Amino acid sequence: MRTLLLIIVLLGLGCATPMKYTNSTFTTYDKNTEYAIDPMDDGFSITVYYSRYQFFPESDAVAVACKSALTALAYDYADKNNKKIQTINEQRIKISMGRNDFSGITSCSANALAQWQK
């Protein structure tokens, strides 16, 4: 019984999940990426969840891919609505990272506001 409890505790210590920025339903974009759009009067909020396997953890590479997916999806959403958005400032993108050392999955959650051009 003690061994089982120790294993459960150790499994919990090796895992970290990124912050949730929305409770909206996510849509699958590709095998590594899911996204959610929350419309607003002057634009929309976009949240991206990106994860991939990495034998050697490289959080910076996952963060860059996560931010790139967020901006690409934001511009795609605007195009589908026949509108233009203001440039998304990379410093304004909220980002949270996570890593599961047992599965080798590094994950990222990112959120930004996109405002319609006037």
Coordinates of N, CA and C in Angstrom, one line a residue:
M1 N 0.8 -1.2 0.0 CA 0.0 0.0 0.0 C 0.9 1.3 0.0
R2 N 1.9 1.3 0.8 CA 2.8 2.4 0.8 C 3.5 2.6 -0.5
T3 N 3.9 1.5 -1.1 CA 4.5 1.6 -2.4 C 3.6 2.3 -3.5
L4 N 2.4 1.8 -3.5 CA 1.4 2.4 -4.4 C 1.2 3.9 -4.1
L5 N 1.1 4.3 -2.9 CA 1.0 5.7 -2.5 C 2.2 6.5 -3.0
L6 N 3.4 6.0 -2.8 CA 4.6 6.6 -3.2 C 4.6 6.8 -4.7
I7 N 4.2 5.8 -5.5 CA 4.2 5.9 -6.9 C 3.2 7.0 -7.4
I8 N 2.1 7.1 -6.8 CA 1.1 8.1 -7.1 C 1.6 9.5 -6.8
V9 N 2.3 9.7 -5.7 CA 2.9 10.9 -5.4 C 4.0 11.3 -6.4
L10 N 4.8 10.4 -6.7 CA 5.9 10.7 -7.7 C 5.4 11.0 -9.0
L11 N 4.3 10.3 -9.5 CA 3.7 10.7 -10.8 C 3.2 12.1 -10.8
G12 N 2.6 12.5 -9.7 CA 2.1 13.8 -9.6 C 3.2 14.9 -9.6
L13 N 4.3 14.6 -9.0 CA 5.4 15.6 -9.0 C 6.1 15.8 -10.4
G14 N 5.9 14.8 -11.2 CA 6.6 14.9 -12.6 C 5.7 15.5 -13.6
C15 N 4.5 16.1 -13.2 CA 3.6 16.6 -14.2 C 3.3 18.1 -13.8
A16 N 3.2 18.9 -14.9 CA 2.7 20.3 -14.8 C 1.9 20.6 -16.0
T17 N 0.7 21.1 -15.8 CA -0.2 21.5 -16.9 C -0.2 23.0 -17.0
P18 N -0.4 23.5 -18.3 CA -0.5 24.9 -18.5 C -1.9 25.4 -18.0
M19 N -1.9 26.7 -17.8 CA -3.1 27.4 -17.3 C -4.2 27.3 -18.4
K20 N -5.5 27.2 -17.9 CA -6.6 27.3 -18.8 C -7.0 28.8 -18.9
Y21 N -7.1 29.3 -20.1 CA -7.5 30.7 -20.3 C -9.0 30.8 -20.7
T22 N -9.7 29.7 -21.0 CA -11.1 29.8 -21.4 C -11.8 28.5 -21.1
N23 N -13.1 28.6 -20.9 CA -13.9 27.4 -20.7 C -14.6 27.0 -22.0
S24 N -14.3 27.7 -23.1 CA -15.0 27.4 -24.4 C -14.5 26.0 -24.9
T25 N -15.3 25.5 -25.8 CA -15.0 24.2 -26.5 C -13.9 24.4 -27.5
F26 N -12.9 23.6 -27.5 CA -11.8 23.7 -28.4 C -12.0 22.9 -29.7
T27 N -11.5 23.4 -30.7 CA -11.5 22.8 -32.1 C -10.2 22.3 -32.4
T28 N -10.1 21.1 -33.0 CA -8.8 20.6 -33.4 C -8.3 21.3 -34.7
Y29 N -7.1 21.8 -34.7 CA -6.5 22.4 -35.9 C -5.6 21.4 -36.6
D30 N -4.7 20.8 -35.8 CA -3.8 19.7 -36.4 C -3.5 18.8 -35.2
K31 N -2.6 17.8 -35.4 CA -2.3 16.8 -34.4 C -1.7 17.4 -33.1
N32 N -1.2 18.6 -33.2 CA -0.6 19.2 -32.0 C -1.4 20.4 -31.4
T33 N -2.3 20.9 -32.2 CA -2.9 22.2 -31.8 C -4.5 22.1 -31.8
E34 N -5.0 22.7 -30.7 CA -6.4 23.0 -30.6 C -6.6 24.4 -30.3
Y35 N -7.8 25.0 -30.6 CA -8.0 26.4 -30.4 C -9.5 26.7 -30.0
A36 N -9.7 27.8 -29.4 CA -11.1 28.3 -29.1 C -11.1 29.8 -29.4
I37 N -12.2 30.2 -29.9 CA -12.5 31.6 -30.2 C -13.7 32.1 -29.4
D38 N -13.5 33.2 -28.7 CA -14.6 33.8 -27.9 C -14.8 35.2 -28.5
P39 N -15.9 35.3 -29.3 CA -16.2 36.6 -30.0 C -16.6 37.7 -29.0
M40 N -16.2 38.9 -29.4 CA -16.5 40.1 -28.6 C -17.0 41.2 -29.6
D41 N -17.5 42.3 -29.1 CA -18.0 43.3 -29.9 C -16.9 43.9 -30.8
D42 N -15.7 44.1 -30.3 CA -14.7 44.8 -31.0 C -13.6 43.9 -31.5
G43 N -13.9 42.6 -31.5 CA -12.9 41.6 -32.0 C -13.2 40.2 -31.4
F44 N -12.1 39.5 -30.9 CA -12.3 38.2 -30.3 C -11.1 37.9 -29.5
S45 N -11.3 36.9 -28.6 CA -10.3 36.4 -27.8 C -10.0 35.0 -28.4
I46 N -8.7 34.7 -28.5 CA -8.3 33.4 -29.1 C -7.4 32.7 -28.1
T47 N -7.7 31.4 -27.9 CA -6.9 30.6 -27.0 C -6.4 29.4 -27.7
V48 N -5.1 29.1 -27.6 CA -4.5 28.0 -28.3 C -3.9 27.0 -27.3
Y49 N -4.1 25.7 -27.5 CA -3.5 24.7 -26.7 C -2.6 23.9 -27.6
Y50 N -1.3 23.9 -27.4 CA -0.3 23.2 -28.2 C 0.5 22.3 -27.4
S51 N 0.6 21.0 -27.9 CA 1.5 20.1 -27.2 C 2.1 19.1 -28.1
R52 N 3.3 18.6 -27.7 CA 4.0 17.7 -28.6 C 5.1 16.9 -27.7
Y53 N 5.4 15.7 -28.2 CA 6.4 14.9 -27.6 C 7.8 15.5 -27.8
Q54 N 8.6 15.5 -26.8 CA 10.0 15.9 -26.9 C 10.8 15.0 -26.0
F55 N 11.8 14.2 -26.6 CA 12.6 13.4 -25.8 C 13.5 14.3 -24.9
F56 N 14.1 15.3 -25.4 CA 14.8 16.4 -24.7 C 13.9 17.6 -24.6
P57 N 13.5 18.0 -23.4 CA 12.6 19.1 -23.3 C 13.2 20.4 -23.8
E58 N 12.4 21.1 -24.7 CA 12.8 22.4 -25.3 C 11.6 23.3 -25.2
S59 N 11.4 23.8 -24.0 CA 10.2 24.6 -23.8 C 10.2 25.9 -24.7
D60 N 11.3 26.4 -25.1 CA 11.4 27.6 -25.9 C 10.8 27.3 -27.3
A61 N 11.1 26.1 -27.9 CA 10.6 25.7 -29.2 C 9.1 25.5 -29.2
V62 N 8.6 25.0 -28.1 CA 7.2 24.8 -28.0 C 6.5 26.1 -27.8
A63 N 7.1 27.0 -27.0 CA 6.5 28.4 -26.9 C 6.4 29.1 -28.2
V64 N 7.5 29.1 -29.0 CA 7.5 29.7 -30.3 C 6.4 29.1 -31.2
A65 N 6.3 27.8 -31.2 CA 5.3 27.2 -32.1 C 3.9 27.5 -31.6
C66 N 3.7 27.6 -30.3 CA 2.4 27.9 -29.7 C 2.0 29.4 -30.1
K67 N 2.9 30.3 -30.0 CA 2.6 31.7 -30.4 C 2.4 31.8 -31.9
S68 N 3.1 31.1 -32.7 CA 2.9 31.2 -34.1 C 1.6 30.6 -34.5
A69 N 1.2 29.5 -33.9 CA -0.2 29.0 -34.2 C -1.3 29.9 -33.8
L70 N -1.1 30.6 -32.6 CA -2.1 31.6 -32.2 C -2.3 32.7 -33.2
T71 N -1.2 33.3 -33.6 CA -1.3 34.4 -34.6 C -1.8 34.0 -35.9
A72 N -1.4 32.8 -36.4 CA -1.9 32.3 -37.7 C -3.4 32.0 -37.6
L73 N -3.8 31.4 -36.6 CA -5.2 31.1 -36.4 C -6.1 32.4 -36.3
A74 N -5.5 33.4 -35.6 CA -6.3 34.6 -35.4 C -6.5 35.3 -36.8
Y75 N -5.4 35.4 -37.6 CA -5.6 36.0 -38.9 C -6.5 35.1 -39.8
D76 N -6.4 33.8 -39.7 CA -7.3 33.0 -40.5 C -8.8 33.2 -40.1
Y77 N -9.0 33.3 -38.8 CA -10.4 33.5 -38.4 C -10.9 34.9 -38.9
A78 N -10.1 35.9 -38.8 CA -10.5 37.2 -39.3 C -10.8 37.1 -40.8
D79 N -9.9 36.5 -41.6 CA -10.1 36.3 -43.1 C -11.5 35.6 -43.3
K80 N -11.8 34.6 -42.6 CA -13.0 33.8 -42.8 C -14.2 34.7 -42.5
N81 N -14.1 35.8 -41.7 CA -15.1 36.7 -41.4 C -15.1 38.0 -42.2
N82 N -14.2 37.9 -43.3 CA -14.0 39.1 -44.2 C -13.7 40.4 -43.4
K83 N -12.9 40.3 -42.4 CA -12.5 41.4 -41.6 C -11.0 41.4 -41.5
K84 N -10.4 42.5 -41.1 CA -9.0 42.6 -40.8 C -8.9 42.9 -39.3
I85 N -7.8 42.4 -38.7 CA -7.5 42.6 -37.3 C -6.2 43.5 -37.2
Q86 N -6.1 44.2 -36.0 CA -4.9 44.9 -35.8 C -3.8 43.9 -35.5
T87 N -2.6 44.4 -35.7 CA -1.4 43.5 -35.4 C -1.4 43.0 -34.0
I88 N -1.2 41.8 -33.8 CA -1.1 41.2 -32.5 C 0.3 41.4 -31.9
N89 N 0.4 42.1 -30.9 CA 1.7 42.3 -30.3 C 2.1 41.1 -29.5
E90 N 3.3 40.5 -29.9 CA 3.7 39.3 -29.3 C 3.9 39.4 -27.8
Q91 N 4.3 40.6 -27.3 CA 4.5 40.8 -25.8 C 3.1 40.7 -25.1
R92 N 2.0 40.9 -25.8 CA 0.7 40.9 -25.1 C 0.1 39.5 -25.1
I93 N 0.7 38.5 -25.7 CA 0.2 37.1 -25.7 C 0.5 36.5 -24.3
K94 N -0.5 36.1 -23.6 CA -0.3 35.4 -22.3 C 0.0 33.9 -22.7
I95 N 1.0 33.4 -22.0 CA 1.5 32.0 -22.2 C 1.7 31.3 -20.9
S96 N 1.4 30.0 -20.9 CA 1.6 29.2 -19.8 C 2.2 27.8 -20.3
M97 N 3.2 27.3 -19.7 CA 3.9 26.1 -20.1 C 3.6 25.0 -19.1
G98 N 3.7 23.7 -19.7 CA 3.6 22.6 -18.8 C 4.5 21.4 -19.4
R99 N 4.8 20.5 -18.5 CA 5.6 19.3 -19.0 C 5.2 18.1 -18.2
N100 N 5.0 17.0 -18.9 CA 4.8 15.7 -18.2 C 6.1 14.9 -18.5
D101 N 6.9 14.8 -17.5 CA 8.2 14.1 -17.6 C 8.0 12.6 -17.9
F102 N 6.9 12.0 -17.5 CA 6.8 10.6 -17.7 C 6.4 10.3 -19.2
S103 N 5.5 11.1 -19.8 CA 5.1 10.9 -21.1 C 6.0 11.6 -22.2
G104 N 6.8 12.6 -21.7 CA 7.6 13.4 -22.6 C 6.9 14.4 -23.3
I105 N 5.6 14.8 -22.9 CA 4.8 15.8 -23.6 C 5.1 17.1 -23.0
T106 N 5.5 18.1 -23.8 CA 5.6 19.5 -23.4 C 4.4 20.2 -24.0
S107 N 3.7 21.0 -23.2 CA 2.5 21.7 -23.7 C 2.5 23.2 -23.3
C108 N 1.7 23.9 -24.1 CA 1.6 25.3 -23.9 C 0.2 25.7 -24.1
S109 N -0.2 26.7 -23.4 CA -1.5 27.4 -23.5 C -1.2 28.8 -23.7
A110 N -1.8 29.4 -24.8 CA -1.6 30.8 -25.1 C -2.9 31.5 -25.3
N111 N -3.0 32.8 -25.0 CA -4.3 33.6 -25.2 C -3.9 35.0 -25.6
A112 N -4.7 35.5 -26.5 CA -4.5 36.9 -26.9 C -5.9 37.5 -27.3
L113 N -5.9 38.8 -27.3 CA -7.1 39.6 -27.8 C -6.8 40.1 -29.2
A114 N -7.7 39.9 -30.1 CA -7.5 40.4 -31.4 C -8.7 41.4 -31.7
Q115 N -8.3 42.6 -32.0 CA -9.3 43.7 -32.2 C -9.4 43.9 -33.7
W116 N -10.7 44.1 -34.1 CA -11.0 44.5 -35.5 C -10.4 45.8 -35.9
Q117 N -9.9 45.9 -37.1 CA -9.4 47.2 -37.6 C -10.6 48.1 -37.8
K118 N -10.4 49.4 -37.6 CA -11.5 50.4 -37.8 C -11.4 51.1 -39.1

